[in-house]
PDB file of C-alpha atoms in Angstrom:
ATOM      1  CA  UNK A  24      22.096  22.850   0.236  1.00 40.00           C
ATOM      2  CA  UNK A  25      21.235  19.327  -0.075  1.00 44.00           C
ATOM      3  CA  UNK A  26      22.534  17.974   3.011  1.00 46.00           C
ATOM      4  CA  UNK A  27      20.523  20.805   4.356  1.00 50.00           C
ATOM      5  CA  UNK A  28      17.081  19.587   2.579  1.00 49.00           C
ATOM      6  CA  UNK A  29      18.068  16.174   3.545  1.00 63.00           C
ATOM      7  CA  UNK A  30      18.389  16.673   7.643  1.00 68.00           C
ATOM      8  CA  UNK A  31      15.122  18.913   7.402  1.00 86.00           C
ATOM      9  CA  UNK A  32      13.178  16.254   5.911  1.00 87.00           C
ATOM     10  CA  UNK A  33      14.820  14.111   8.319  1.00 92.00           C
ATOM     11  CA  UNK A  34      13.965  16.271  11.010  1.00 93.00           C
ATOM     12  CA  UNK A  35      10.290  16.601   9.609  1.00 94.00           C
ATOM     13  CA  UNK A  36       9.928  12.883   8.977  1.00 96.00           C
ATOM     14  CA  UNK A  37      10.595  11.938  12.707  1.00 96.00           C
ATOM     15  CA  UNK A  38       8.265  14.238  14.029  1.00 96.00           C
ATOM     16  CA  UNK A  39       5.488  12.762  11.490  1.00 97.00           C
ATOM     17  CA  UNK A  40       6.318   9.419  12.865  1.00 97.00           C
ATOM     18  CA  UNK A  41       6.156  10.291  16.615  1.00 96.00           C
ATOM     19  CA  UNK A  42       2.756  11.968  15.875  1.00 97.00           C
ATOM     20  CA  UNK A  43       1.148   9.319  14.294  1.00 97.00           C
ATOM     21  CA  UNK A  44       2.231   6.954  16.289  1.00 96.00           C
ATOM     22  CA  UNK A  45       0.362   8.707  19.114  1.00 96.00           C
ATOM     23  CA  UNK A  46      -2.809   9.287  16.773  1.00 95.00           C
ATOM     24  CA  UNK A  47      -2.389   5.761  15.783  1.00 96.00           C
ATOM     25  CA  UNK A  48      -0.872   3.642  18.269  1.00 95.00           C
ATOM     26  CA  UNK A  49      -2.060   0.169  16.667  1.00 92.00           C
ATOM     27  CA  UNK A  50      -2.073  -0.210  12.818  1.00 92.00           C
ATOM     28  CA  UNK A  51      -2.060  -3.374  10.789  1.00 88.00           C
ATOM     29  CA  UNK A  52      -3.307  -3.608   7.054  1.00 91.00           C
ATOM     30  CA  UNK A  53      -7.080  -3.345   6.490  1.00 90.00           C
ATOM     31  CA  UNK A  54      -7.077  -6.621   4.132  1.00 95.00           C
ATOM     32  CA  UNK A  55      -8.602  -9.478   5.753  1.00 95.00           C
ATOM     33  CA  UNK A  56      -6.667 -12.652   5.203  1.00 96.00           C
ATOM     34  CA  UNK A  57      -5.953 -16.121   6.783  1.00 96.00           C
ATOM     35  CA  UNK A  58      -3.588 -17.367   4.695  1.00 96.00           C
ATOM     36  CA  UNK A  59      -0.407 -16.194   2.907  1.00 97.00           C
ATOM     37  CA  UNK A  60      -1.196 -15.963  -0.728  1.00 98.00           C
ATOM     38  CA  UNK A  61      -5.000 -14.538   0.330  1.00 98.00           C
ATOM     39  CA  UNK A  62      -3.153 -11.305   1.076  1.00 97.00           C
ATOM     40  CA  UNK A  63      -1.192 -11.486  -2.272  1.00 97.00           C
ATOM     41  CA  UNK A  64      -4.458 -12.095  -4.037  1.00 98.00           C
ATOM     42  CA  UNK A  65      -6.428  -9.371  -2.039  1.00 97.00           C
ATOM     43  CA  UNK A  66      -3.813  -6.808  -2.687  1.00 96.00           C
ATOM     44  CA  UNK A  67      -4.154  -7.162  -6.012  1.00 96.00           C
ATOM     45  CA  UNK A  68      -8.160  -6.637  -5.647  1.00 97.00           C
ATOM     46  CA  UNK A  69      -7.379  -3.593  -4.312  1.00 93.00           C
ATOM     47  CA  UNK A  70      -6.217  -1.706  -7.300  1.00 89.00           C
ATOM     48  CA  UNK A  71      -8.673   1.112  -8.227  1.00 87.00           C
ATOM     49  CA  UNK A  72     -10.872  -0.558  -5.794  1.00 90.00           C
ATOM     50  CA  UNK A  73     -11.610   0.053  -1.983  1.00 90.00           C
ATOM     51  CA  UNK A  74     -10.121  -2.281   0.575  1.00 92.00           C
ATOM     52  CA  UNK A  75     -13.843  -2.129   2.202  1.00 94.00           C
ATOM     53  CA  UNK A  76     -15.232  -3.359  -1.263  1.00 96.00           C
ATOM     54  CA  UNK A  77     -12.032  -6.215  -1.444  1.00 97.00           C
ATOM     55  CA  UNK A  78     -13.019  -7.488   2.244  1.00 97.00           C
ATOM     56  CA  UNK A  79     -16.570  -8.204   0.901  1.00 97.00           C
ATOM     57  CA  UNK A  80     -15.344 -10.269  -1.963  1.00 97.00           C
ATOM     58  CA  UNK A  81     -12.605 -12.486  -0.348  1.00 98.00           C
ATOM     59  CA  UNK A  82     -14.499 -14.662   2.099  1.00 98.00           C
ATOM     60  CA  UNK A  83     -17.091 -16.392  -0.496  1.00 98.00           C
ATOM     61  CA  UNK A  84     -13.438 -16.447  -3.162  1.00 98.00           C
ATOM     62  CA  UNK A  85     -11.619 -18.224  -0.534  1.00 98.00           C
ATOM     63  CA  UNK A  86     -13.718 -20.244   0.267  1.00 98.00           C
ATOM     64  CA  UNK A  87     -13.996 -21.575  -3.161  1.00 98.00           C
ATOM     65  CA  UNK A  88     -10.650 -21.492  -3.735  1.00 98.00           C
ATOM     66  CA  UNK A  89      -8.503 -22.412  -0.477  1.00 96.00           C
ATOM     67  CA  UNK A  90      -5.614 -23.018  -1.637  1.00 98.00           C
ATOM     68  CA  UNK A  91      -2.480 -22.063  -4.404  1.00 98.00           C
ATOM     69  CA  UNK A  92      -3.567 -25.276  -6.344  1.00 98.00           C
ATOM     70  CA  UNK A  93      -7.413 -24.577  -6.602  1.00 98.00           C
ATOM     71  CA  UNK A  94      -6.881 -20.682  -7.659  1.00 98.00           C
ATOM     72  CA  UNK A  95      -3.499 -22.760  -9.925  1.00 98.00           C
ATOM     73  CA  UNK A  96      -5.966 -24.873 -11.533  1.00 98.00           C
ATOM     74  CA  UNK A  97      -9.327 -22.361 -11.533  1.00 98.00           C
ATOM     75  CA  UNK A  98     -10.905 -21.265 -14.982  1.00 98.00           C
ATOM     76  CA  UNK A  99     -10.695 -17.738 -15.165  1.00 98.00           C
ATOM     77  CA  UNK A 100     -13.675 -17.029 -16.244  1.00 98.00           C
ATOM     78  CA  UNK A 101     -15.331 -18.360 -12.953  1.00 98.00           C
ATOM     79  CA  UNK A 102     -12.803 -16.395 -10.636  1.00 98.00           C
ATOM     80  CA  UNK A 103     -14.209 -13.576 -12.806  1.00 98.00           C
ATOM     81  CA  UNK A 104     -17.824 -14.264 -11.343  1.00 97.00           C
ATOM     82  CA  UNK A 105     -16.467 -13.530  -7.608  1.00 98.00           C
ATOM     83  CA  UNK A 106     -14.249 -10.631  -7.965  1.00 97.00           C
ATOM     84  CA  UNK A 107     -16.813  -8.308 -10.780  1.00 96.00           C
ATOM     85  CA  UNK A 108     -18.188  -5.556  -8.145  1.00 95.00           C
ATOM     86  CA  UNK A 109     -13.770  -5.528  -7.685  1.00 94.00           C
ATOM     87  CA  UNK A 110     -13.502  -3.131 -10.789  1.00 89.00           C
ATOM     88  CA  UNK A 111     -10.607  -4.295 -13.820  1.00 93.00           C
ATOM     89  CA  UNK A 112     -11.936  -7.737 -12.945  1.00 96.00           C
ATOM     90  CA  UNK A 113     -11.313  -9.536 -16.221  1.00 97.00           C
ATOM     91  CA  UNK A 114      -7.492  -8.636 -15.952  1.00 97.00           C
ATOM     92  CA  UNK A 115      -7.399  -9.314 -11.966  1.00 98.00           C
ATOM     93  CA  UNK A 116      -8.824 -12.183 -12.497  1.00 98.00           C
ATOM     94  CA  UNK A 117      -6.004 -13.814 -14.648  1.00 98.00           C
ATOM     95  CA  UNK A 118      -3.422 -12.128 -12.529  1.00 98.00           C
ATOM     96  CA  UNK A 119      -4.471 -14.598 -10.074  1.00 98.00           C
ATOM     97  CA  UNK A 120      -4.294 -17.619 -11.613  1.00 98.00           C
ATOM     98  CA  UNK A 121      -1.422 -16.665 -13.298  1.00 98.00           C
ATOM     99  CA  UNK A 122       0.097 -15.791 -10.407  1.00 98.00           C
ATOM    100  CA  UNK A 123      -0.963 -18.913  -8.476  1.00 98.00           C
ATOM    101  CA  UNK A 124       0.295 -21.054 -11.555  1.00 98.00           C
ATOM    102  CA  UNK A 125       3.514 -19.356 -10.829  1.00 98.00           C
ATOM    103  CA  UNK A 126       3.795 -19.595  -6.876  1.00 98.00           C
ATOM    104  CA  UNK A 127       2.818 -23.625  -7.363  1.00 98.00           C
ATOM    105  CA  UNK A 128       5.069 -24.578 -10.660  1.00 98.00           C
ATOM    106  CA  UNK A 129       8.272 -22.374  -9.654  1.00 98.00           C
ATOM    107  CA  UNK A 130       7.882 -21.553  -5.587  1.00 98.00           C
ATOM    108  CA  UNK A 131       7.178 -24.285  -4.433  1.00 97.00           C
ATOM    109  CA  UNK A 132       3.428 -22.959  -2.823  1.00 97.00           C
ATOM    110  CA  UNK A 133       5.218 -20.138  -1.117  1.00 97.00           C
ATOM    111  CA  UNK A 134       4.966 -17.152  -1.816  1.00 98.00           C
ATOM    112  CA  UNK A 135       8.351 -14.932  -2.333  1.00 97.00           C
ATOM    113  CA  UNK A 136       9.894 -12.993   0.375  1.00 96.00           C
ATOM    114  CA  UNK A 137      11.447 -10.478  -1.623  1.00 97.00           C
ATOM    115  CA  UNK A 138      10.412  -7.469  -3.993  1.00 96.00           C
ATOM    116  CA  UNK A 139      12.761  -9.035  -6.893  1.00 97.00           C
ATOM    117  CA  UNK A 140      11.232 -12.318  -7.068  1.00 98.00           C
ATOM    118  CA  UNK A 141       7.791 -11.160  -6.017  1.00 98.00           C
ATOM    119  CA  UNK A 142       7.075  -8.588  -9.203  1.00 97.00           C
ATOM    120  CA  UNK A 143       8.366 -11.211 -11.389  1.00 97.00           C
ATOM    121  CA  UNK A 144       4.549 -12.604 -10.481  1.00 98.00           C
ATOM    122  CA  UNK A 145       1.605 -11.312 -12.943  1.00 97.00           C
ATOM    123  CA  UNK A 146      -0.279  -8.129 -11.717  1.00 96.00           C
ATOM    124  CA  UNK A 147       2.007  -7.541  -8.756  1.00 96.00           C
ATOM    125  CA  UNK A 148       4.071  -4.279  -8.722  1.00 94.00           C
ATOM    126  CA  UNK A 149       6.149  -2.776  -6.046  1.00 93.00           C
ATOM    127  CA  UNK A 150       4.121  -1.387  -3.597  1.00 93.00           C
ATOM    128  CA  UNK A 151       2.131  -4.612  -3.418  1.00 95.00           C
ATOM    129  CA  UNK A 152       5.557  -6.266  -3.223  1.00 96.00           C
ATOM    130  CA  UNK A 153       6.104  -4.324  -0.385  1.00 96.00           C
ATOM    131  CA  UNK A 154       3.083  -4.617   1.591  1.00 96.00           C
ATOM    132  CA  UNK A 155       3.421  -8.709   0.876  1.00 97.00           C
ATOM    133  CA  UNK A 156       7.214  -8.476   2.635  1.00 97.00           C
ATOM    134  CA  UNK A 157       6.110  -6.237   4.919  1.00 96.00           C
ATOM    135  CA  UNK A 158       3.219  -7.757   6.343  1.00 95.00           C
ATOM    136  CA  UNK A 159       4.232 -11.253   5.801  1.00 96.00           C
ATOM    137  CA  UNK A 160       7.834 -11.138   6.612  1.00 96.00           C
ATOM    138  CA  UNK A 161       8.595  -8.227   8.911  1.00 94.00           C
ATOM    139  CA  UNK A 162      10.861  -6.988   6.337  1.00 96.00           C
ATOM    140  CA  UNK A 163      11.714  -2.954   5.851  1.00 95.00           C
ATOM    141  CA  UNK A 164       8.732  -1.991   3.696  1.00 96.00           C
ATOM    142  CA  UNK A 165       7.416   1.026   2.348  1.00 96.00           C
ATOM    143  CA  UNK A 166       3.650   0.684   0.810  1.00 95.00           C
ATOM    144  CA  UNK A 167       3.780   4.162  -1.448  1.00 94.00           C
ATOM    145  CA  UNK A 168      -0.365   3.771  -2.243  1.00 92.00           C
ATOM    146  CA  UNK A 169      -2.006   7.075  -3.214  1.00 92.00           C
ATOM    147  CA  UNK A 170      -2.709   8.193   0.084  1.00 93.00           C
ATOM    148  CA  UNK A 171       0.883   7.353   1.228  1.00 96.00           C
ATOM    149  CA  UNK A 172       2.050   9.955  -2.029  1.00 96.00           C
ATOM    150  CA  UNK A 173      -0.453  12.431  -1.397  1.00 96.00           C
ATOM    151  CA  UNK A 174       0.509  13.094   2.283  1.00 96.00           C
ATOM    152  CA  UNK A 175       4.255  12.457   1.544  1.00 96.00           C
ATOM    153  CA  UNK A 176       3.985  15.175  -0.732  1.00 95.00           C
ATOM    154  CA  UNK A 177       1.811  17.364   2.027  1.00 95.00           C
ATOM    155  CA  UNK A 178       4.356  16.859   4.268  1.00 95.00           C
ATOM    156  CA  UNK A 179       7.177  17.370   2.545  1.00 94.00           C
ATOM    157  CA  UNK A 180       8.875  14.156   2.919  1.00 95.00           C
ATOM    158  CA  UNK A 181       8.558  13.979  -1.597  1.00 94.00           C
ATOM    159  CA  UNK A 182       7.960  15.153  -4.395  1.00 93.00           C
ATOM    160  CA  UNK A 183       6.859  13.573  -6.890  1.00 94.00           C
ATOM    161  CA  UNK A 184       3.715  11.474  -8.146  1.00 91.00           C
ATOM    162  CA  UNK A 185       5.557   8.214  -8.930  1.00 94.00           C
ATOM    163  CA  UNK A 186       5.104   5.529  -6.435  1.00 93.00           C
ATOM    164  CA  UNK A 187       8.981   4.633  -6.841  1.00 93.00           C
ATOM    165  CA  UNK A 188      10.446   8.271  -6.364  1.00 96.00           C
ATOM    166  CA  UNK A 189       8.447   8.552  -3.829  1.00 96.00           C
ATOM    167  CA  UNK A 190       9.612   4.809  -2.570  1.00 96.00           C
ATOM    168  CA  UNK A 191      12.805   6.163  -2.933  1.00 96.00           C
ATOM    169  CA  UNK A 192      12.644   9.437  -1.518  1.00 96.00           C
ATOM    170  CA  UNK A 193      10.815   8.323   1.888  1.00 97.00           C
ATOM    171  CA  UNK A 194      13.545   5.622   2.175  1.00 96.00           C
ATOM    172  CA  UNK A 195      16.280   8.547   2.569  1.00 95.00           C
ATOM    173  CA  UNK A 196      14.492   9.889   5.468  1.00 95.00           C
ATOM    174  CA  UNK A 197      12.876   7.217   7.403  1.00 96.00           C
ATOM    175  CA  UNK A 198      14.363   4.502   9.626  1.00 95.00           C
ATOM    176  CA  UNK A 199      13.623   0.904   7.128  1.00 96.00           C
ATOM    177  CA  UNK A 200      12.156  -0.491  10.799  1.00 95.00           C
ATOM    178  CA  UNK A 201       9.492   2.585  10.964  1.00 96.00           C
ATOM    179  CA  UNK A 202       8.665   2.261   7.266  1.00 96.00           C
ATOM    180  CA  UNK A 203       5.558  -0.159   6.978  1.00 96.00           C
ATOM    181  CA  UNK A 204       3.755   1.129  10.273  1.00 96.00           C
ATOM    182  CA  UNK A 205       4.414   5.254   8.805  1.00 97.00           C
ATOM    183  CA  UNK A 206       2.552   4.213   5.494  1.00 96.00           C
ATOM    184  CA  UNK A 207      -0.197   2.143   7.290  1.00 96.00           C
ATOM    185  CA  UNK A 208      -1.008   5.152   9.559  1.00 97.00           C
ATOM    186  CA  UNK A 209      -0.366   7.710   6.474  1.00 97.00           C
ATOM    187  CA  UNK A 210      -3.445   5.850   4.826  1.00 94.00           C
ATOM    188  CA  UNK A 211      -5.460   6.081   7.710  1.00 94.00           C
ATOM    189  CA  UNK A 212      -4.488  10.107   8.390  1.00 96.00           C
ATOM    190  CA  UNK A 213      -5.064   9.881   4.367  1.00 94.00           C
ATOM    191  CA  UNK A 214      -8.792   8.310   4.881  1.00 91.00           C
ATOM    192  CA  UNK A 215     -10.015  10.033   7.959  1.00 92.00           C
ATOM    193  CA  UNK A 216      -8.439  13.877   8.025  1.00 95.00           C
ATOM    194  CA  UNK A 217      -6.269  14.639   5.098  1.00 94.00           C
ATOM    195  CA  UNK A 218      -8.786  13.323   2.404  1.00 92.00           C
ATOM    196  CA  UNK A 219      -7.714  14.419  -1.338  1.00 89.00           C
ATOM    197  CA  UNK A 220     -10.522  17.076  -2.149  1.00 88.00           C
ATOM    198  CA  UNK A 221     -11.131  18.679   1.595  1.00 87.00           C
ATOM    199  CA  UNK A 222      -8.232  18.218   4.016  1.00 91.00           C
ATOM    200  CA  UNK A 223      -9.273  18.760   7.174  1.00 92.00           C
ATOM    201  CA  UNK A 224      -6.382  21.029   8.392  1.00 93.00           C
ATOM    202  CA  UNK A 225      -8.214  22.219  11.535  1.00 92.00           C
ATOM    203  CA  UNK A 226      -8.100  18.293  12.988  1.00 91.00           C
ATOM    204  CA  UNK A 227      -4.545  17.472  12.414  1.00 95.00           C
ATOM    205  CA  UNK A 228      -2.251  16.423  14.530  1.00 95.00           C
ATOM    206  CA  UNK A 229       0.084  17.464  11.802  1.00 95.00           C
ATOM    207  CA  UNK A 230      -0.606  20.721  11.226  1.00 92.00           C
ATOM    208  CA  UNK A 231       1.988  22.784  12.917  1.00 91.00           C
ATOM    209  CA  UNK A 232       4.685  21.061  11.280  1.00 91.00           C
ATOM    210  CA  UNK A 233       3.083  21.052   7.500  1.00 92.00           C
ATOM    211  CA  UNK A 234       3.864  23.027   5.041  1.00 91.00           C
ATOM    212  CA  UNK A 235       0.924  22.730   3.309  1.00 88.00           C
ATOM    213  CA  UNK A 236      -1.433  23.754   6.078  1.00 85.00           C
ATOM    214  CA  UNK A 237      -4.223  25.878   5.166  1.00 76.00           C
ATOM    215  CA  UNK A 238      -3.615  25.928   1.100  1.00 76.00           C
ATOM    216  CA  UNK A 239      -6.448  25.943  -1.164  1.00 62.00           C
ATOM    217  CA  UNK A 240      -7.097  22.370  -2.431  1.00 58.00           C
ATOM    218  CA  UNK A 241      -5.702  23.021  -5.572  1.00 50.00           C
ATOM    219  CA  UNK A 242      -2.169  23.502  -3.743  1.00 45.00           C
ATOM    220  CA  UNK A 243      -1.550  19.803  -2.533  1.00 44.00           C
ATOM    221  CA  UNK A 244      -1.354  18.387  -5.749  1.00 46.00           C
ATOM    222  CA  UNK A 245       1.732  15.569  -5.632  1.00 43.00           C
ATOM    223  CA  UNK A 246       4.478  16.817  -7.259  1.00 36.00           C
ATOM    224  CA  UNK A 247       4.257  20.143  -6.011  1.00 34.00           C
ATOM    225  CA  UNK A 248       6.825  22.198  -5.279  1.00 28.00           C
ATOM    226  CA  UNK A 249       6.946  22.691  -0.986  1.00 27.00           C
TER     227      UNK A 249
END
């Protein structure tokens, strides 16, 4: 039975991937960054906060700060001032320079290129580990944000609300090389059609292969049984 599940998730998963792909030919991450640690610093923003809201808060921060050694060697307290409209902005803000204190006394000024040595850094977890190897170093990534859990569990690809399971669970079924651009277009399927409160069922490209077509709202809580 549970090589069974497996090749029908399989199954499921590739035909997710080849539709998206067509709905969303060209995806990238909707952070804007020039540099290598802005994108570790603007992923962090973007806890409980919108990416929208993070792109109107990095250019006047990195401009102040343009570097690992100016964020290294900033007072908290006046990172604070450019990242408060960010939300949690007292403890993002000495994630930052913690983490910048890190990347300049123990890397060198680079920032890591794997998940292990990356989450050893204040504030950053796995998915943000993910998106930073991902985007950064065209390693096999999977970026399990809420969006990317909701519509997992939709689909049927997992089930479960933890960011790791579901890590781990998408990981069994998709090729590592089709991992990053799946979640990027899962978030924007997440953002435009399948939204958390009123999934627009009717307009997806999904819908004949989902099992959750059609269910009240109520029904596509993560976890779920499908």
């Amino acid at each position: 039975m549970a090589k069974r599940i497996s090749r029908t998730r399989k199954n499921r998963a590739a035909a997710v991937i080849e539709l998206l792909r067509g709905e969303y030919p060209e995806v990238k991450c909707a952070l804007i960054y020039n540099q290598p640690h802005e994108l570790l610093i603007a992923t962090r923003l973007s806890a409980q906060c919108t990416d929208k809201r993070v792109n109107m808060v990095t250019p006047a921060l990195f401009e102040r700060f343009g570097s690992i050694d100016e964020f290294a060697a900033a007072q908290v307290s006046e990172v604070e001032e450019y990242i408060r409209t960010c939300g949690l902005y007292k403890t993002k803000a000495q994630d930052i320079v913690g983490m910048c204190v890190m990347l300049r006394d123990i890397y060198g000024g680079k920032v890591p290129d794997s998940i292990e040595e990356l989450t050893k850094l204040p504030g950053v977890g796995r998915k943000t580990a993910n998106l930073i190897i991902g985007d950064l170093y065209g390693k096999p990534a999977f970026v399990c944000d809420t969006h990317v859990i909701r519509l997992s569990n939709r689909l049927g690809l997992a089930d479960s609300t933890d960011a790791a399971v579901v890590e781990r669970e998408l990981r069994e079924v998709v090729p590592p090389e089709e991992g990053l651009l799946l979640c990027h277009r899962l978030v924007r399927h997440g953002r435009g059609v399948c939204s958390a409160r009123s999934p627009g069922c009717e307009a997806c490209v999904l819908r004949e292969l989902c099992p959750s077509k059609d269910k009240p709202a109520a029904s596509y809580r993560a976890g779920s049984k499908k």
